[in-house]
Tab-separated table of C-alpha atoms in Angstrom:
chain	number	residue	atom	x	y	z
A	795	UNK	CA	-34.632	16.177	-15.368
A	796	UNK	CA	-37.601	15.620	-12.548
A	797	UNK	CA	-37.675	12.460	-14.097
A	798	UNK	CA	-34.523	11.188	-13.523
A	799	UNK	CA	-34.592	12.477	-10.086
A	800	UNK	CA	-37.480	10.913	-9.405
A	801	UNK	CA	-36.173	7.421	-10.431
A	802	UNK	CA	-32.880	8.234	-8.403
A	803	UNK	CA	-35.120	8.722	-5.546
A	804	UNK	CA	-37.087	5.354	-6.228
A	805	UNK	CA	-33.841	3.155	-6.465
A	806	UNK	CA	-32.484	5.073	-3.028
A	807	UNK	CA	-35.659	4.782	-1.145
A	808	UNK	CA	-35.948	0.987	-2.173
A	809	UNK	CA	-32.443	-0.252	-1.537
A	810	UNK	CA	-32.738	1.898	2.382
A	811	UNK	CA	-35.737	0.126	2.811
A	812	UNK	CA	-34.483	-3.483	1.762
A	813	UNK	CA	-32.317	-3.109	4.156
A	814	UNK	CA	-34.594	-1.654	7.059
A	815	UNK	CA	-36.988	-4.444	6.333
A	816	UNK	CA	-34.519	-6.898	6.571
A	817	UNK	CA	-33.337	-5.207	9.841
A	818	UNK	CA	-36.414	-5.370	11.100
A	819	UNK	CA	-37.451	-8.550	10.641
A	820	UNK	CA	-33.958	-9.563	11.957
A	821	UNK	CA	-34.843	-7.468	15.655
A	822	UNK	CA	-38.526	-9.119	15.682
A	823	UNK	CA	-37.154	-12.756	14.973
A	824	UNK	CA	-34.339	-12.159	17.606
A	825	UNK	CA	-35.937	-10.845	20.578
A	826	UNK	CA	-39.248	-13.856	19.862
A	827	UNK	CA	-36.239	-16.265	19.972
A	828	UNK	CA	-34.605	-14.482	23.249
A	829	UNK	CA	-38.897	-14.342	24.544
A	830	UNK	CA	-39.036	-18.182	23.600
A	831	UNK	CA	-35.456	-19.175	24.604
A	832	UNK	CA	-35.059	-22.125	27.287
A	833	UNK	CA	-31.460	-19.975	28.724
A	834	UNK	CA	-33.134	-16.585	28.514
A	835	UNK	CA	-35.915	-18.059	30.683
A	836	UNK	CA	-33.602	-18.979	33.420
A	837	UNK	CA	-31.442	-15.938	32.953
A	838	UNK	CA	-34.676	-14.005	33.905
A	839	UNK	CA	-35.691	-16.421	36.746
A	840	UNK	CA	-32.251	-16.327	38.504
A	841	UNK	CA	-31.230	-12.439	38.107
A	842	UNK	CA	-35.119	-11.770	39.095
A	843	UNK	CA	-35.874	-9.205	36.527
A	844	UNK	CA	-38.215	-11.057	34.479
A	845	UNK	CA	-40.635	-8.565	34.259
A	846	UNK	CA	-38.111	-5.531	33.013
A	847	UNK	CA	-36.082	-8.198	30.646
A	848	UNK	CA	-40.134	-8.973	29.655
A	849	UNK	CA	-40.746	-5.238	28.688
A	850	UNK	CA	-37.574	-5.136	27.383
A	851	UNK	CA	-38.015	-7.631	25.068
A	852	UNK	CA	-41.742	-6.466	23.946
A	853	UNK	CA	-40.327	-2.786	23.243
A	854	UNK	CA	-37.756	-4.711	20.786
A	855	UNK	CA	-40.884	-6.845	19.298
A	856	UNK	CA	-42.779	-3.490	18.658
A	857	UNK	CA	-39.881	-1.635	16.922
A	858	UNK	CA	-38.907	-4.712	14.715
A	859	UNK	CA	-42.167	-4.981	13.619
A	860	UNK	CA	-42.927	-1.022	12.887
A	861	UNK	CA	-39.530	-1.041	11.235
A	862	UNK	CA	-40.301	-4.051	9.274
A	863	UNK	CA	-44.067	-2.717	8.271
A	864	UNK	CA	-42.630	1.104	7.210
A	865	UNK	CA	-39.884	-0.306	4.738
A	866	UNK	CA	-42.561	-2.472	3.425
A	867	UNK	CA	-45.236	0.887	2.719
A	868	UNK	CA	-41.798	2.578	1.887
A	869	UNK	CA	-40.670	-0.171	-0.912
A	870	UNK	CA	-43.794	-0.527	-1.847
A	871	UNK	CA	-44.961	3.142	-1.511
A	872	UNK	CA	-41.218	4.100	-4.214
A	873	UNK	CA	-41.928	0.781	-6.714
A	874	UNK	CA	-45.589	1.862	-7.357
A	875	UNK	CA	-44.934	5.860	-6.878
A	876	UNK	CA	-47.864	5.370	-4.444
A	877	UNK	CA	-48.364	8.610	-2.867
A	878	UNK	CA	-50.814	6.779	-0.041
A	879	UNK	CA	-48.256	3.965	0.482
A	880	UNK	CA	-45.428	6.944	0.990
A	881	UNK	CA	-47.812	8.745	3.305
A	882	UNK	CA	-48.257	5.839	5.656
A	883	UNK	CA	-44.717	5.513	5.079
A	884	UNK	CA	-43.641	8.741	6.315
A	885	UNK	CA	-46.225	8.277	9.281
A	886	UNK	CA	-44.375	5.247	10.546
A	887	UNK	CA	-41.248	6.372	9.995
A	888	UNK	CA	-42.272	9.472	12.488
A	889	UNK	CA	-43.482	6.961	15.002
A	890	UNK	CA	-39.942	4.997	15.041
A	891	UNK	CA	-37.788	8.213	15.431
A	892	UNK	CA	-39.639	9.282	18.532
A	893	UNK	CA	-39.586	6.212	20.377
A	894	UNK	CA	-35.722	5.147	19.031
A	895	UNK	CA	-35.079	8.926	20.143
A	896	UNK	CA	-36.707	9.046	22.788
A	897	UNK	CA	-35.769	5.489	24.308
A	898	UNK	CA	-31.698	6.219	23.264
A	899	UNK	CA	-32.051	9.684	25.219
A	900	UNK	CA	-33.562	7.888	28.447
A	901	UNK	CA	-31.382	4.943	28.483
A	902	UNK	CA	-28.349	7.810	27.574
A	903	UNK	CA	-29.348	9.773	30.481
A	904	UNK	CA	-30.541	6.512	33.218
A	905	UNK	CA	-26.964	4.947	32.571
A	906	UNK	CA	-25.410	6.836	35.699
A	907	UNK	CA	-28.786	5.987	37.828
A	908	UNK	CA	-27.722	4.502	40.699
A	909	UNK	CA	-30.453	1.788	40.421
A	910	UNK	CA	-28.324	0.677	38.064
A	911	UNK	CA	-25.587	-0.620	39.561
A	912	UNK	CA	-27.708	-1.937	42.439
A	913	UNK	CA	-29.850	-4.130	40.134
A	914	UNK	CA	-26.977	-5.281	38.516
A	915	UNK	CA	-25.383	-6.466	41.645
A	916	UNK	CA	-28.449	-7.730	42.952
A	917	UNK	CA	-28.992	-9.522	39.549
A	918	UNK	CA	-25.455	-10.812	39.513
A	919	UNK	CA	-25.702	-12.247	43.526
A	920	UNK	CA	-29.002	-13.439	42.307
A	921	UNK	CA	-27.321	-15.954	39.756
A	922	UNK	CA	-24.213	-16.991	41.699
A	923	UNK	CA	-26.564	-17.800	44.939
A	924	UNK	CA	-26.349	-21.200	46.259
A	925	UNK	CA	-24.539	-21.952	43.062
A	926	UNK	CA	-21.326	-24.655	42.671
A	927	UNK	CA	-18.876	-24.931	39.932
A	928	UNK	CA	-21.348	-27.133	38.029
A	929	UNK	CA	-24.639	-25.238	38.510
A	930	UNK	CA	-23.139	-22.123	37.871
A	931	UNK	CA	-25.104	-20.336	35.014
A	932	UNK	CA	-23.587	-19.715	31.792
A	933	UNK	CA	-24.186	-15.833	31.373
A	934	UNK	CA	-22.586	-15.515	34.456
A	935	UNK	CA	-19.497	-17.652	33.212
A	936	UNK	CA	-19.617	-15.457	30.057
A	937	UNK	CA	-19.210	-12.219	31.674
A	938	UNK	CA	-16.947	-13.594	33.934
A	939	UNK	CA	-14.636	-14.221	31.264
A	940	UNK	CA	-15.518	-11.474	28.982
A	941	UNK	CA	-15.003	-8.789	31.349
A	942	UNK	CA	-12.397	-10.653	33.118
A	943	UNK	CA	-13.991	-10.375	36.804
A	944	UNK	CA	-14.940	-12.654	39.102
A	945	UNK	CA	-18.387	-13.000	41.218
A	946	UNK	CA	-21.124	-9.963	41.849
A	947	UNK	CA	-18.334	-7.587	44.127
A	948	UNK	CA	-14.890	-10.056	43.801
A	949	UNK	CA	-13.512	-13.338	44.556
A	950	UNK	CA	-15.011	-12.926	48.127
A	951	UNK	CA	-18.150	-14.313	46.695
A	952	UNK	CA	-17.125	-17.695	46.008
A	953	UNK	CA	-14.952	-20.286	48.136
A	954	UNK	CA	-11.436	-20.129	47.675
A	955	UNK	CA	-11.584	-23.060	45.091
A	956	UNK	CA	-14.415	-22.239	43.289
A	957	UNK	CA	-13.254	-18.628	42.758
A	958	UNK	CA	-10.037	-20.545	41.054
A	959	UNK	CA	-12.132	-22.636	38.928
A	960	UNK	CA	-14.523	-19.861	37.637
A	961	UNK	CA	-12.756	-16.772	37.873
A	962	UNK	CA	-9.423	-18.184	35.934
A	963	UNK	CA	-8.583	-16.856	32.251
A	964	UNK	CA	-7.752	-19.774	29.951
A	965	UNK	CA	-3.748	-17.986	30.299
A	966	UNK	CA	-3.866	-18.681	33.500
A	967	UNK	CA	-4.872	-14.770	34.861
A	968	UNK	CA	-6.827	-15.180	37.959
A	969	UNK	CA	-9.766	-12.345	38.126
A	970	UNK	CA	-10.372	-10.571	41.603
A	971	UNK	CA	-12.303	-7.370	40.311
A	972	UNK	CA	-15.943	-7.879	40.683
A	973	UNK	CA	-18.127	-8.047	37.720
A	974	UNK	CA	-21.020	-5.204	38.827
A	975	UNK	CA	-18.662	-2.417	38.948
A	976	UNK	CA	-16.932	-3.551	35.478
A	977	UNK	CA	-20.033	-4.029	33.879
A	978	UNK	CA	-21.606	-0.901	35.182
A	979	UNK	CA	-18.711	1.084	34.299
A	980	UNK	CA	-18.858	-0.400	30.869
A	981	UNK	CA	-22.426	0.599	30.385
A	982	UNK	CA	-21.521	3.954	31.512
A	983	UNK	CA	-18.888	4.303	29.006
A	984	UNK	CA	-20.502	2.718	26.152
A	985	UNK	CA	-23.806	4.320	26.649
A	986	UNK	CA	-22.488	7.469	24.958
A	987	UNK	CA	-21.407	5.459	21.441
A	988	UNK	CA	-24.949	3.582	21.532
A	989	UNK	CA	-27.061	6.926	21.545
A	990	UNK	CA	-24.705	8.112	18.618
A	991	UNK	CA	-25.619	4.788	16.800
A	992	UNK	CA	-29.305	5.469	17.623
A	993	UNK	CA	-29.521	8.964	16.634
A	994	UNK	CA	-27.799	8.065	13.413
A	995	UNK	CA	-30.306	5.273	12.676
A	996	UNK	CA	-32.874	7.874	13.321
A	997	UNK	CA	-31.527	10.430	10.885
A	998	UNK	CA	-31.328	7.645	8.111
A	999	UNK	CA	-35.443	6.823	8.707
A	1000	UNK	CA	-35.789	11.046	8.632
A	1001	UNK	CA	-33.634	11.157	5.062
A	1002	UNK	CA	-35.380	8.475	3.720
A	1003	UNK	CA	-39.164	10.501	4.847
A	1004	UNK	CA	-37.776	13.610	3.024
A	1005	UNK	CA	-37.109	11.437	0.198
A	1006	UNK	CA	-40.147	9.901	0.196
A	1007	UNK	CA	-42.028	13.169	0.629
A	1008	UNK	CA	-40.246	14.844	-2.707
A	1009	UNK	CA	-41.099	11.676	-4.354
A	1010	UNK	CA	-44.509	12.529	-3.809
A	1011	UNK	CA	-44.461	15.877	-4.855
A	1012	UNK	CA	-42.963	14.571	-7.821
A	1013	UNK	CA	-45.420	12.040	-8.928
A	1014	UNK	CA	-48.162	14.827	-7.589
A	1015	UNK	CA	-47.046	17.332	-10.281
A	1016	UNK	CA	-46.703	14.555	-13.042
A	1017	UNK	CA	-50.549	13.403	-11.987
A	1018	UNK	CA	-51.410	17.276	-12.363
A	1019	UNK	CA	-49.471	18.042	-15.410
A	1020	UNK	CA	-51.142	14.790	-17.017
A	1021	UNK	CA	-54.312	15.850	-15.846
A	1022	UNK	CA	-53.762	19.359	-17.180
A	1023	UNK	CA	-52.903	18.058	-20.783
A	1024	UNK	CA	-55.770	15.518	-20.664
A	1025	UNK	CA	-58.030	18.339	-20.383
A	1026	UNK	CA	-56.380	21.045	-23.183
């Protein structure tokens, strides 16, 4: 019966951490490409937050790459019943859940800052500064559409016939809302459903670390009970 619980365990802990590896690697591979990216660069020079977006994309580096390391030691760790390989494991897998915790609670709770909405006004002046209907940078095209607003605070910040040309759904619906206050209220909202997804991510990492710790209580007792008929 431990047996077969201990395989079940095995096959559950390696299939989790197939996937966690493969998230991983996807979250270090995509923020080195946003890091390396021609568009991100000039996203960061024109919106002037090069050193936050900078930090932000480190902090997504770090966690890919912690991620990616733990569901190696935890594949590993279950295929070989490696009780040092789980231990490192489970020691990752701690470090993860307080920073994905703690990060999700601090973004969760700096969502209604009012530095928010001011750096992303600023940011959004920043890219539509001096800009025409050709220069105009994509990103701010994109949320222009997406949200369906127009300019940092409304059509005011564009000539008549450029606000026409940019701020114009393809149906022919002309945006006058401004994009900071749609974007910060969408942040606001939304920030509620990302903690949930974060918290949930981290109690998936703390199921697999009980898992991984009964698997090594298992294979401890098997060691011992081998050990204990070796010597009879």
């Amino acid at each position: 019966m431990a047996k077969g619980c201990a395989q079940c365990l095995r096959i559950v802990l390696i299939i989790i951490n197939v996937l966690f590896l493969l998230i991983g690697l996807a979250i270090l591979a995509g923020s080195l490409f946003l890091y390396f990216d021609t568009t991100m660069r000039n996203i960061k020079a024109s919106t002037g937050l090069q050193m936050e977006m900078d930090i932000a994309l480190f902090v997504a580096m770090a966690i890919g790459a912690i991620t990616a390391l733990a569901a190696g030691f935890g594949c590993c760790g279950a295929f070989h019943e490696s009780t040092c390989l789980l231990g490192a494991f489970c020691t990752f897998v701690i470090l993860v859940c307080i920073v994905e915790i703690g990060g999700g609670i601090f973004l969760y709770l700096k969502r209604t800052d009012p530095t928010v909405y001011s750096t992303i006004n600023n940011s959004l002046k920043n890219g539509i500064r001096n800009k025409n209907e050709t220069t105009l940078p994509e990103y701010i095209r994109f949320t222009q559409q997406w949200l369906r607003c127009c300019g940092a605070n409304g059509t005011e910040d564009y000539s008549k016939d450029m606000a026409k040309a940019v701020c114009t759904a393809p149906d022919g619906e002309q945006f006058t809302e401004g994009c900071a206050s749609k974007l910060y209220s969408f942040i606001e909202v939304n920030g509620l459903w990302a903690l949930i997804v974060i918290l949930g991510v981290a109690v998936i990492e703390l199921l697999c670390m009980i898992f991984a710790v009964s698997l090594c209580c298992t294979v401890r007792r098997e060691q011992d009970g081998y050990i204990g008929v070796t010597t009879d």
